[in-house]
N, CA, C and O atoms as CSV, one atom per row, in Angstrom:
chain,resi,resn,atom,element,x,y,z
A,1,MET,N,N,126.452,72.663,155.237
A,1,MET,CA,C,125.680,73.777,154.778
A,1,MET,C,C,126.553,74.846,154.126
A,1,MET,O,O,126.152,75.492,153.158
A,2,GLU,N,N,127.717,75.013,154.661
A,2,GLU,CA,C,128.635,76.018,154.146
A,2,GLU,C,C,129.017,75.719,152.692
A,2,GLU,O,O,129.137,76.643,151.888
A,3,ILE,N,N,129.203,74.479,152.353
A,3,ILE,CA,C,129.572,74.088,150.993
A,3,ILE,C,C,128.420,74.401,150.039
A,3,ILE,O,O,128.648,74.891,148.933
A,4,ILE,N,N,127.212,74.129,150.450
A,4,ILE,CA,C,126.036,74.401,149.621
A,4,ILE,C,C,125.898,75.898,149.391
A,4,ILE,O,O,125.562,76.330,148.288
A,5,ASP,N,N,126.157,76.695,150.427
A,5,ASP,CA,C,126.095,78.150,150.287
A,5,ASP,C,C,127.158,78.649,149.298
A,5,ASP,O,O,126.898,79.528,148.477
A,6,LYS,N,N,128.378,78.057,149.398
A,6,LYS,CA,C,129.461,78.449,148.473
A,6,LYS,C,C,129.087,78.075,147.038
A,6,LYS,O,O,129.266,78.870,146.115
A,7,ILE,N,N,128.572,76.873,146.862
A,7,ILE,CA,C,128.170,76.418,145.528
A,7,ILE,C,C,127.054,77.301,144.996
A,7,ILE,O,O,127.085,77.695,143.831
A,8,SER,N,N,126.086,77.614,145.813
A,8,SER,CA,C,124.972,78.490,145.419
A,8,SER,C,C,125.489,79.869,145.032
A,8,SER,O,O,125.049,80.457,144.043
A,9,GLY,N,N,126.430,80.376,145.827
A,9,GLY,CA,C,127.021,81.691,145.535
A,9,GLY,C,C,127.796,81.669,144.230
A,9,GLY,O,O,127.729,82.616,143.446
A,10,THR,N,N,128.538,80.583,143.993
A,10,THR,CA,C,129.317,80.456,142.769
A,10,THR,C,C,128.389,80.354,141.567
A,10,THR,O,O,128.621,81.001,140.546
A,11,ILE,N,N,127.353,79.556,141.679
A,11,ILE,CA,C,126.387,79.404,140.589
A,11,ILE,C,C,125.716,80.738,140.291
A,11,ILE,O,O,125.557,81.110,139.128
A,12,ALA,N,N,125.326,81.451,141.329
A,12,ALA,CA,C,124.679,82.754,141.149
A,12,ALA,C,C,125.641,83.732,140.481
A,12,ALA,O,O,125.237,84.493,139.602
A,13,SER,N,N,126.897,83.718,140.885
A,13,SER,CA,C,127.912,84.611,140.319
A,13,SER,C,C,128.157,84.286,138.843
A,13,SER,O,O,128.221,85.180,137.999
A,14,VAL,N,N,128.291,82.998,138.551
A,14,VAL,CA,C,128.506,82.575,137.169
A,14,VAL,C,C,127.284,82.931,136.323
A,14,VAL,O,O,127.423,83.357,135.176
A,15,SER,N,N,126.121,82.762,136.874
A,15,SER,CA,C,124.886,83.084,136.161
A,15,SER,C,C,124.813,84.580,135.856
A,15,SER,O,O,124.438,84.964,134.748
A,16,ARG,N,N,125.167,85.431,136.824
A,16,ARG,CA,C,125.180,86.884,136.599
A,16,ARG,C,C,126.196,87.250,135.527
A,16,ARG,O,O,125.926,88.074,134.653
A,17,ASP,N,N,127.383,86.618,135.606
A,17,ASP,CA,C,128.418,86.885,134.603
A,17,ASP,C,C,127.947,86.475,133.208
A,17,ASP,O,O,128.138,87.213,132.241
A,18,ALA,N,N,127.334,85.300,133.111
A,18,ALA,CA,C,126.847,84.816,131.819
A,18,ALA,C,C,125.753,85.725,131.285
A,18,ALA,O,O,125.729,86.034,130.093
A,19,THR,N,N,124.854,86.154,132.146
A,19,THR,CA,C,123.775,87.060,131.754
A,19,THR,C,C,124.355,88.385,131.257
A,19,THR,O,O,123.915,88.918,130.238
A,20,GLN,N,N,125.343,88.911,131.981
A,20,GLN,CA,C,125.969,90.171,131.577
A,20,GLN,C,C,126.697,90.020,130.246
A,20,GLN,O,O,126.628,90.906,129.395
A,21,LYS,N,N,127.394,88.899,130.062
A,21,LYS,CA,C,128.098,88.663,128.791
A,21,LYS,C,C,127.104,88.559,127.635
A,21,LYS,O,O,127.360,89.068,126.544
A,22,ALA,N,N,125.990,87.908,127.872
A,22,ALA,CA,C,124.959,87.802,126.839
A,22,ALA,C,C,124.411,89.186,126.488
A,22,ALA,O,O,124.207,89.494,125.314
A,23,LYS,N,N,124.171,90.021,127.507
A,23,LYS,CA,C,123.710,91.382,127.261
A,23,LYS,C,C,124.761,92.174,126.486
A,23,LYS,O,O,124.432,92.912,125.557
A,24,ASP,N,N,126.023,92.018,126.873
A,24,ASP,CA,C,127.117,92.713,126.184
A,24,ASP,C,C,127.195,92.288,124.719
A,24,ASP,O,O,127.329,93.127,123.828
A,25,LEU,N,N,127.111,90.979,124.478
A,25,LEU,CA,C,127.156,90.483,123.101
A,25,LEU,C,C,125.981,91.016,122.283
A,25,LEU,O,O,126.135,91.375,121.115
A,26,SER,N,N,124.836,91.060,122.895
A,26,SER,CA,C,123.652,91.583,122.224
A,26,SER,C,C,123.846,93.067,121.892
A,26,SER,O,O,123.508,93.511,120.794
A,27,GLU,N,N,124.381,93.817,122.830
A,27,GLU,CA,C,124.628,95.242,122.613
A,27,GLU,C,C,125.691,95.460,121.532
A,27,GLU,O,O,125.564,96.363,120.705
A,28,ILE,N,N,126.737,94.631,121.542
A,28,ILE,CA,C,127.779,94.709,120.517
A,28,ILE,C,C,127.182,94.459,119.132
A,28,ILE,O,O,127.467,95.185,118.180
A,29,ALA,N,N,126.351,93.423,119.036
A,29,ALA,CA,C,125.715,93.101,117.756
A,29,ALA,C,C,124.825,94.253,117.296
A,29,ALA,O,O,124.816,94.589,116.111
A,30,LYS,N,N,124.078,94.860,118.213
A,30,LYS,CA,C,123.200,95.979,117.870
A,30,LYS,C,C,124.018,97.174,117.389
A,30,LYS,O,O,123.666,97.812,116.396
A,31,ILE,N,N,125.099,97.476,118.085
A,31,ILE,CA,C,125.939,98.609,117.688
A,31,ILE,C,C,126.574,98.347,116.325
A,31,ILE,O,O,126.644,99.252,115.493
A,32,ARG,N,N,127.033,97.132,116.090
A,32,ARG,CA,C,127.616,96.791,114.784
A,32,ARG,C,C,126.584,96.943,113.671
A,32,ARG,O,O,126.905,97.435,112.589
A,33,MET,N,N,125.349,96.523,113.931
A,33,MET,CA,C,124.280,96.680,112.938
A,33,MET,C,C,124.005,98.161,112.676
A,33,MET,O,O,123.792,98.562,111.531
A,34,ASP,N,N,124.010,98.976,113.742
A,34,ASP,CA,C,123.798,100.416,113.584
A,34,ASP,C,C,124.917,101.047,112.760
A,34,ASP,O,O,124.666,101.898,111.906
A,35,ILE,N,N,126.161,100.620,113.024
A,35,ILE,CA,C,127.307,101.127,112.259
A,35,ILE,C,C,127.153,100.756,110.798
A,35,ILE,O,O,127.318,101.603,109.920
A,36,ARG,N,N,126.840,99.498,110.531
A,36,ARG,CA,C,126.689,99.023,109.149
A,36,ARG,C,C,125.563,99.782,108.451
A,36,ARG,O,O,125.687,100.139,107.279
A,37,SER,N,N,124.479,100.026,109.158
A,37,SER,CA,C,123.347,100.748,108.589
A,37,SER,C,C,123.764,102.163,108.189
A,37,SER,O,O,123.418,102.630,107.104
A,38,LYS,N,N,124.501,102.840,109.055
A,38,LYS,CA,C,124.964,104.199,108.753
A,38,LYS,C,C,125.981,104.183,107.612
A,38,LYS,O,O,125.983,105.090,106.780
A,39,GLN,N,N,126.845,103.169,107.561
A,39,GLN,CA,C,127.803,103.061,106.461
A,39,GLN,C,C,127.066,102.864,105.137
A,39,GLN,O,O,127.422,103.476,104.130
A,40,ASP,N,N,126.051,102.021,105.137
A,40,ASP,CA,C,125.249,101.812,103.925
A,40,ASP,C,C,124.555,103.107,103.502
A,40,ASP,O,O,124.464,103.417,102.314
A,41,TYR,N,N,124.072,103.855,104.488
A,41,TYR,CA,C,123.411,105.133,104.226
A,41,TYR,C,C,124.396,106.116,103.576
A,41,TYR,O,O,124.050,106.799,102.613
A,42,ILE,N,N,125.605,106.182,104.101
A,42,ILE,CA,C,126.632,107.066,103.546
A,42,ILE,C,C,126.977,106.638,102.124
A,42,ILE,O,O,127.114,107.481,101.238
A,43,THR,N,N,127.117,105.341,101.905
A,43,THR,CA,C,127.422,104.837,100.564
A,43,THR,C,C,126.326,105.243,99.587
A,43,THR,O,O,126.614,105.654,98.463
A,44,LYS,N,N,125.081,105.129,100.009
A,44,LYS,CA,C,123.956,105.519,99.156
A,44,LYS,C,C,124.023,107.012,98.843
A,44,LYS,O,O,123.778,107.417,97.706
A,45,LEU,N,N,124.353,107.830,99.836
A,45,LEU,CA,C,124.463,109.271,99.607
A,45,LEU,C,C,125.598,109.586,98.636
A,45,LEU,O,O,125.454,110.441,97.762
A,46,TYR,N,N,126.728,108.891,98.792
A,46,TYR,CA,C,127.849,109.066,97.855
A,46,TYR,C,C,127.394,108.734,96.432
A,46,TYR,O,O,127.708,109.461,95.490
A,47,GLN,N,N,126.664,107.646,96.283
A,47,GLN,CA,C,126.203,107.228,94.963
A,47,GLN,C,C,125.258,108.273,94.370
A,47,GLN,O,O,125.365,108.617,93.193
A,48,GLU,N,N,124.343,108.770,95.183
A,48,GLU,CA,C,123.406,109.786,94.706
A,48,GLU,C,C,124.149,111.064,94.313
A,48,GLU,O,O,123.831,111.693,93.304
A,49,MET,N,N,125.143,111.437,95.122
A,49,MET,CA,C,125.928,112.628,94.838
A,49,MET,C,C,126.711,112.444,93.540
A,49,MET,O,O,126.773,113.350,92.708
A,50,GLY,N,N,127.307,111.265,93.375
A,50,GLY,CA,C,128.059,110.976,92.163
A,50,GLY,C,C,127.170,110.964,90.939
A,50,GLY,O,O,127.543,111.485,89.888
A,51,LYS,N,N,125.997,110.373,91.071
A,51,LYS,CA,C,125.065,110.326,89.948
A,51,LYS,C,C,124.608,111.734,89.585
A,51,LYS,O,O,124.499,112.072,88.406
A,52,SER,N,N,124.342,112.550,90.593
A,52,SER,CA,C,123.928,113.928,90.354
A,52,SER,C,C,125.042,114.691,89.630
A,52,SER,O,O,124.782,115.430,88.680
A,53,TYR,N,N,126.278,114.505,90.087
A,53,TYR,CA,C,127.416,115.154,89.433
A,53,TYR,C,C,127.515,114.689,87.984
A,53,TYR,O,O,127.699,115.498,87.074
A,54,TYR,N,N,127.393,113.390,87.777
A,54,TYR,CA,C,127.482,112.829,86.422
A,54,TYR,C,C,126.420,113.436,85.519
A,54,TYR,O,O,126.720,113.851,84.399
A,55,GLU,N,N,125.173,113.492,85.998
A,55,GLU,CA,C,124.085,114.031,85.186
A,55,GLU,C,C,124.352,115.484,84.789
A,55,GLU,O,O,124.006,115.901,83.683
A,56,LYS,N,N,124.967,116.253,85.689
A,56,LYS,CA,C,125.246,117.665,85.402
A,56,LYS,C,C,126.430,117.837,84.454
A,56,LYS,O,O,126.501,118.833,83.734
A,57,HIS,N,N,127.354,116.887,84.442
A,57,HIS,CA,C,128.593,117.061,83.698
A,57,HIS,C,C,128.824,116.040,82.585
A,57,HIS,O,O,129.907,116.013,82.000
A,58,LYS,N,N,127.845,115.209,82.283
A,58,LYS,CA,C,128.058,114.162,81.284
A,58,LYS,C,C,128.280,114.714,79.887
A,58,LYS,O,O,128.870,114.036,79.046
A,59,ASN,N,N,127.822,115.925,79.625
A,59,ASN,CA,C,127.992,116.511,78.301
A,59,ASN,C,C,129.138,117.526,78.252
A,59,ASN,O,O,129.323,118.202,77.241
A,60,ASP,N,N,129.895,117.633,79.325
A,60,ASP,CA,C,131.054,118.528,79.318
A,60,ASP,C,C,132.045,118.066,78.265
A,60,ASP,O,O,132.264,116.868,78.084
A,61,GLU,N,N,132.643,119.029,77.571
A,61,GLU,CA,C,133.605,118.684,76.534
A,61,GLU,C,C,134.824,117.976,77.126
A,61,GLU,O,O,135.288,116.966,76.597
A,62,GLU,N,N,135.326,118.514,78.215
A,62,GLU,CA,C,136.455,117.893,78.916
A,62,GLU,C,C,136.073,117.736,80.380
A,62,GLU,O,O,136.323,118.634,81.184
A,63,PRO,N,N,135.467,116.597,80.739
A,63,PRO,CA,C,135.036,116.417,82.132
A,63,PRO,C,C,136.230,116.423,83.094
A,63,PRO,O,O,137.332,115.987,82.760
A,64,LYS,N,N,135.966,116.929,84.290
A,64,LYS,CA,C,137.003,117.015,85.327
A,64,LYS,C,C,137.476,115.633,85.758
A,64,LYS,O,O,138.652,115.441,86.069
A,65,TYR,N,N,136.562,114.675,85.776
A,65,TYR,CA,C,136.893,113.317,86.203
A,65,TYR,C,C,136.753,112.353,85.030
A,65,TYR,O,O,135.764,112.400,84.298
A,66,GLY,N,N,137.729,111.491,84.854
A,66,GLY,CA,C,137.718,110.520,83.769
A,66,GLY,C,C,136.583,109.532,83.860
A,66,GLY,O,O,136.179,108.956,82.850
A,67,GLN,N,N,136.062,109.324,85.052
A,67,GLN,CA,C,134.970,108.373,85.229
A,67,GLN,C,C,133.728,108.808,84.465
A,67,GLN,O,O,132.922,107.968,84.064
A,68,VAL,N,N,133.563,110.113,84.260
A,68,VAL,CA,C,132.398,110.611,83.520
A,68,VAL,C,C,132.403,110.023,82.115
A,68,VAL,O,O,131.379,109.538,81.634
A,69,SER,N,N,133.558,110.069,81.461
A,69,SER,CA,C,133.669,109.509,80.100
A,69,SER,C,C,133.487,108.003,80.120
A,69,SER,O,O,132.856,107.442,79.224
A,70,LEU,N,N,134.033,107.342,81.131
A,70,LEU,CA,C,133.909,105.886,81.232
A,70,LEU,C,C,132.453,105.461,81.415
A,70,LEU,O,O,132.004,104.481,80.819
A,71,ILE,N,N,131.730,106.199,82.236
A,71,ILE,CA,C,130.308,105.889,82.452
A,71,ILE,C,C,129.535,106.091,81.159
A,71,ILE,O,O,128.695,105.270,80.793
A,72,LYS,N,N,129.826,107.192,80.469
A,72,LYS,CA,C,129.129,107.490,79.218
A,72,LYS,C,C,129.378,106.384,78.198
A,72,LYS,O,O,128.450,105.945,77.520
A,73,GLU,N,N,130.626,105.931,78.087
A,73,GLU,CA,C,130.953,104.848,77.160
A,73,GLU,C,C,130.233,103.559,77.547
A,73,GLU,O,O,129.712,102.854,76.683
A,74,ALA,N,N,130.201,103.250,78.843
A,74,ALA,CA,C,129.529,102.037,79.314
A,74,ALA,C,C,128.034,102.110,79.014
A,74,ALA,O,O,127.436,101.104,78.632
A,75,GLU,N,N,127.417,103.289,79.181
A,75,GLU,CA,C,125.996,103.441,78.875
A,75,GLU,C,C,125.722,103.207,77.393
A,75,GLU,O,O,124.708,102.611,77.030
A,76,GLU,N,N,126.630,103.680,76.539
A,76,GLU,CA,C,126.468,103.471,75.100
A,76,GLU,C,C,126.547,101.984,74.752
A,76,GLU,O,O,125.778,101.498,73.924
A,77,VAL,N,N,127.477,101.263,75.384
A,77,VAL,CA,C,127.606,99.823,75.157
A,77,VAL,C,C,126.346,99.107,75.628
A,77,VAL,O,O,125.859,98.195,74.959
A,78,ILE,N,N,125.821,99.517,76.772
A,78,ILE,CA,C,124.593,98.914,77.301
A,78,ILE,C,C,123.448,99.103,76.309
A,78,ILE,O,O,122.689,98.167,76.060
A,79,GLU,N,N,123.314,100.288,75.748
A,79,GLU,CA,C,122.242,100.543,74.773
A,79,GLU,C,C,122.407,99.661,73.540
A,79,GLU,O,O,121.424,99.132,73.022
A,80,GLU,N,N,123.653,99.496,73.062
A,80,GLU,CA,C,123.895,98.621,71.920
A,80,GLU,C,C,123.513,97.176,72.243
A,80,GLU,O,O,122.918,96.484,71.416
A,81,LEU,N,N,123.854,96.732,73.435
A,81,LEU,CA,C,123.525,95.369,73.852
A,81,LEU,C,C,122.012,95.182,73.974
A,81,LEU,O,O,121.480,94.134,73.607
A,82,LYS,N,N,121.332,96.189,74.484
A,82,LYS,CA,C,119.865,96.125,74.577
A,82,LYS,C,C,119.235,96.027,73.192
A,82,LYS,O,O,118.266,95.294,72.996
A,83,GLU,N,N,119.790,96.773,72.226
A,83,GLU,CA,C,119.287,96.695,70.856
A,83,GLU,C,C,119.495,95.295,70.286
A,83,GLU,O,O,118.625,94.768,69.593
A,84,GLN,N,N,120.650,94.691,70.579
A,84,GLN,CA,C,120.908,93.320,70.134
A,84,GLN,C,C,119.892,92.362,70.736
A,84,GLN,O,O,119.382,91.478,70.048
A,85,LEU,N,N,119.596,92.537,72.024
A,85,LEU,CA,C,118.588,91.690,72.685
A,85,LEU,C,C,117.233,91.839,72.009
A,85,LEU,O,O,116.548,90.852,71.743
A,86,ASN,N,N,116.856,93.076,71.735
A,86,ASN,CA,C,115.569,93.318,71.084
A,86,ASN,C,C,115.509,92.654,69.721
A,86,ASN,O,O,114.477,92.091,69.356
A,87,GLU,N,N,116.599,92.710,68.960
A,87,GLU,CA,C,116.634,92.059,67.647
A,87,GLU,C,C,116.440,90.553,67.789
A,87,GLU,O,O,115.657,89.953,67.052
A,88,ILE,N,N,117.144,89.945,68.728
A,88,ILE,CA,C,117.050,88.497,68.946
A,88,ILE,C,C,115.632,88.113,69.388
A,88,ILE,O,O,115.086,87.109,68.930
A,89,LYS,N,N,115.044,88.913,70.274
A,89,LYS,CA,C,113.711,88.611,70.802
A,89,LYS,C,C,112.598,89.041,69.852
A,89,LYS,O,O,111.438,88.682,70.056
A,90,GLY,N,N,112.942,89.810,68.812
A,90,GLY,CA,C,111.912,90.283,67.882
A,90,GLY,C,C,111.041,91.356,68.493
A,90,GLY,O,O,109.835,91.399,68.253
A,91,THR,N,N,111.649,92.218,69.278
A,91,THR,CA,C,110.893,93.287,69.926
A,91,THR,C,C,111.531,94.635,69.623
A,91,THR,O,O,112.644,94.727,69.103
A,92,GLN,N,N,110.785,95.671,69.966
A,92,GLN,CA,C,111.286,97.039,69.858
A,92,GLN,C,C,110.895,97.790,71.117
A,92,GLN,O,O,109.983,97.385,71.837
A,93,LYS,N,N,111.584,98.872,71.374
A,93,LYS,CA,C,111.302,99.680,72.550
A,93,LYS,C,C,110.546,100.916,72.121
A,93,LYS,O,O,110.940,101.603,71.178
A,94,CYS,N,N,109.459,101.197,72.815
A,94,CYS,CA,C,108.685,102.402,72.527
A,94,CYS,C,C,109.565,103.623,72.805
A,94,CYS,O,O,110.147,103.728,73.885
A,95,PRO,N,N,109.667,104.546,71.844
A,95,PRO,CA,C,110.524,105.714,72.055
A,95,PRO,C,C,109.959,106.691,73.089
A,95,PRO,O,O,110.682,107.539,73.612
A,96,GLU,N,N,108.675,106.566,73.376
A,96,GLU,CA,C,108.034,107.484,74.316
A,96,GLU,C,C,108.124,106.993,75.764
A,96,GLU,O,O,108.570,107.727,76.647
A,97,CYS,N,N,107.699,105.752,76.001
A,97,CYS,CA,C,107.617,105.249,77.388
A,97,CYS,C,C,108.590,104.126,77.704
A,97,CYS,O,O,108.760,103.765,78.869
A,98,GLY,N,N,109.240,103.561,76.670
A,98,GLY,CA,C,110.219,102.501,76.902
A,98,GLY,C,C,109.632,101.102,76.979
A,98,GLY,O,O,110.365,100.140,77.205
A,99,GLN,N,N,108.322,100.971,76.796
A,99,GLN,CA,C,107.668,99.659,76.848
A,99,GLN,C,C,108.209,98.764,75.734
A,99,GLN,O,O,108.410,99.219,74.608
A,100,GLU,N,N,108.440,97.501,76.051
A,100,GLU,CA,C,108.888,96.539,75.044
A,100,GLU,C,C,107.672,96.032,74.281
A,100,GLU,O,O,106.693,95.568,74.866
A,101,MET,N,N,107.761,96.134,72.952
A,101,MET,CA,C,106.640,95.782,72.092
A,101,MET,C,C,107.110,94.844,70.989
A,101,MET,O,O,108.294,94.848,70.652
A,102,PRO,N,N,106.206,94.031,70.411
A,102,PRO,CA,C,106.587,93.199,69.263
A,102,PRO,C,C,107.085,94.090,68.124
A,102,PRO,O,O,106.620,95.218,67.961
A,103,ILE,N,N,108.020,93.581,67.351
A,103,ILE,CA,C,108.648,94.367,66.285
A,103,ILE,C,C,107.637,94.853,65.254
A,103,ILE,O,O,107.834,95.901,64.640
A,104,ASP,N,N,106.547,94.094,65.058
A,104,ASP,CA,C,105.559,94.472,64.044
A,104,ASP,C,C,104.393,95.297,64.601
A,104,ASP,O,O,103.424,95.550,63.885
A,105,ALA,N,N,104.475,95.713,65.854
A,105,ALA,CA,C,103.401,96.515,66.451
A,105,ALA,C,C,103.384,97.901,65.824
A,105,ALA,O,O,104.430,98.502,65.579
A,106,ASP,N,N,102.183,98.396,65.570
A,106,ASP,CA,C,102.044,99.736,65.002
A,106,ASP,C,C,101.911,100.802,66.083
A,106,ASP,O,O,102.300,101.953,65.882
A,107,TYR,N,N,101.355,100.410,67.238
A,107,TYR,CA,C,101.147,101.350,68.339
A,107,TYR,C,C,101.624,100.719,69.649
A,107,TYR,O,O,101.586,99.500,69.811
A,108,CYS,N,N,102.066,101.551,70.563
A,108,CYS,CA,C,102.468,101.078,71.890
A,108,CYS,C,C,101.214,100.771,72.696
A,108,CYS,O,O,100.297,101.590,72.763
A,109,SER,N,N,101.173,99.596,73.303
A,109,SER,CA,C,99.999,99.208,74.087
A,109,SER,C,C,99.951,99.921,75.440
A,109,SER,O,O,98.926,99.892,76.121
A,110,LYS,N,N,101.036,100.549,75.822
A,110,LYS,CA,C,101.067,101.238,77.115
A,110,LYS,C,C,100.681,102.717,76.978
A,110,LYS,O,O,99.830,103.216,77.714
A,111,CYS,N,N,101.321,103.413,76.019
A,111,CYS,CA,C,101.078,104.859,75.923
A,111,CYS,C,C,100.366,105.270,74.639
A,111,CYS,O,O,99.926,106.413,74.518
A,112,GLY,N,N,100.246,104.345,73.670
A,112,GLY,CA,C,99.496,104.625,72.452
A,112,GLY,C,C,100.265,105.338,71.358
A,112,GLY,O,O,99.693,105.636,70.310
A,113,VAL,N,N,101.533,105.620,71.565
A,113,VAL,CA,C,102.304,106.331,70.539
A,113,VAL,C,C,102.474,105.440,69.308
A,113,VAL,O,O,102.574,104.219,69.421
A,114,ARG,N,N,102.505,106.063,68.143
A,114,ARG,CA,C,102.658,105.318,66.886
A,114,ARG,C,C,104.096,104.832,66.770
A,114,ARG,O,O,105.045,105.590,66.975
A,115,LEU,N,N,104.237,103.543,66.434
A,115,LEU,CA,C,105.543,102.923,66.243
A,115,LEU,C,C,105.752,102.644,64.770
A,115,LEU,O,O,104.810,102.724,63.982
A,116,ASN,N,N,106.975,102.318,64.388
A,116,ASN,CA,C,107.290,101.908,63.014
A,116,ASN,C,C,106.752,102.872,61.975
A,116,ASN,O,O,106.105,102.458,61.014
A,117,ILE,N,N,107.012,104.133,62.161
A,117,ILE,CA,C,106.561,105.123,61.192
A,117,ILE,C,C,107.435,104.980,59.954
A,117,ILE,O,O,108.632,105.266,59.976
A,118,ILE,N,N,106.807,104.534,58.882
A,118,ILE,CA,C,107.517,104.312,57.633
A,118,ILE,C,C,107.116,105.423,56.664
A,118,ILE,O,O,105.944,105.599,56.334
A,119,VAL,N,N,108.112,106.149,56.230
A,119,VAL,CA,C,107.842,107.217,55.277
A,119,VAL,C,C,108.061,106.672,53.891
A,119,VAL,O,O,109.183,106.327,53.520
A,120,GLU,N,N,106.982,106.591,53.114
A,120,GLU,CA,C,107.068,106.064,51.754
A,120,GLU,C,C,107.387,107.193,50.801
A,120,GLU,O,O,106.781,108.263,50.846
A,121,GLU,N,N,108.329,106.937,49.956
A,121,GLU,CA,C,108.690,107.957,48.985
A,121,GLU,C,C,107.648,107.941,47.873
A,121,GLU,O,O,107.221,106.890,47.396
A,122,GLU,N,N,107.265,109.128,47.491
A,122,GLU,CA,C,106.286,109.242,46.407
A,122,GLU,C,C,107.024,109.139,45.087
A,122,GLU,O,O,108.076,109.748,44.893
A,123,ASP,N,N,106.449,108.350,44.176
A,123,ASP,CA,C,107.023,108.235,42.834
A,123,ASP,C,C,106.599,109.455,42.036
A,123,ASP,O,O,105.431,109.842,42.045
A,124,GLU,N,N,107.537,110.042,41.361
A,124,GLU,CA,C,107.208,111.245,40.602
A,124,GLU,C,C,107.180,110.965,39.156
A,124,GLU,O,O,106.920,111.865,38.358
């Protein structure tokens, strides 16, 4: 009987230890997820702060940070690439709402603004 009691005690002890380790691992995973969530939140705030700074200073003659000029240049390249895409696809962008429209459209189907305004020169 004594051996069975020892085995039962050992099994119970190992079971408690395993249960506690599982709880600890679960708590560790939860804390790590909370840390990662807060880090992501901080990163998002940094990005918003940087974007806000950029918007306020993008037209500065001599920006304090060189990244302002780099972002501005990258945005210009992106616009050129978008224009190339539109040419290939045969589309144009509405100047009012940004809707993509066929190149031969006279009006934007989203906001109704007149597109392709062609000024004809009068013969004198």
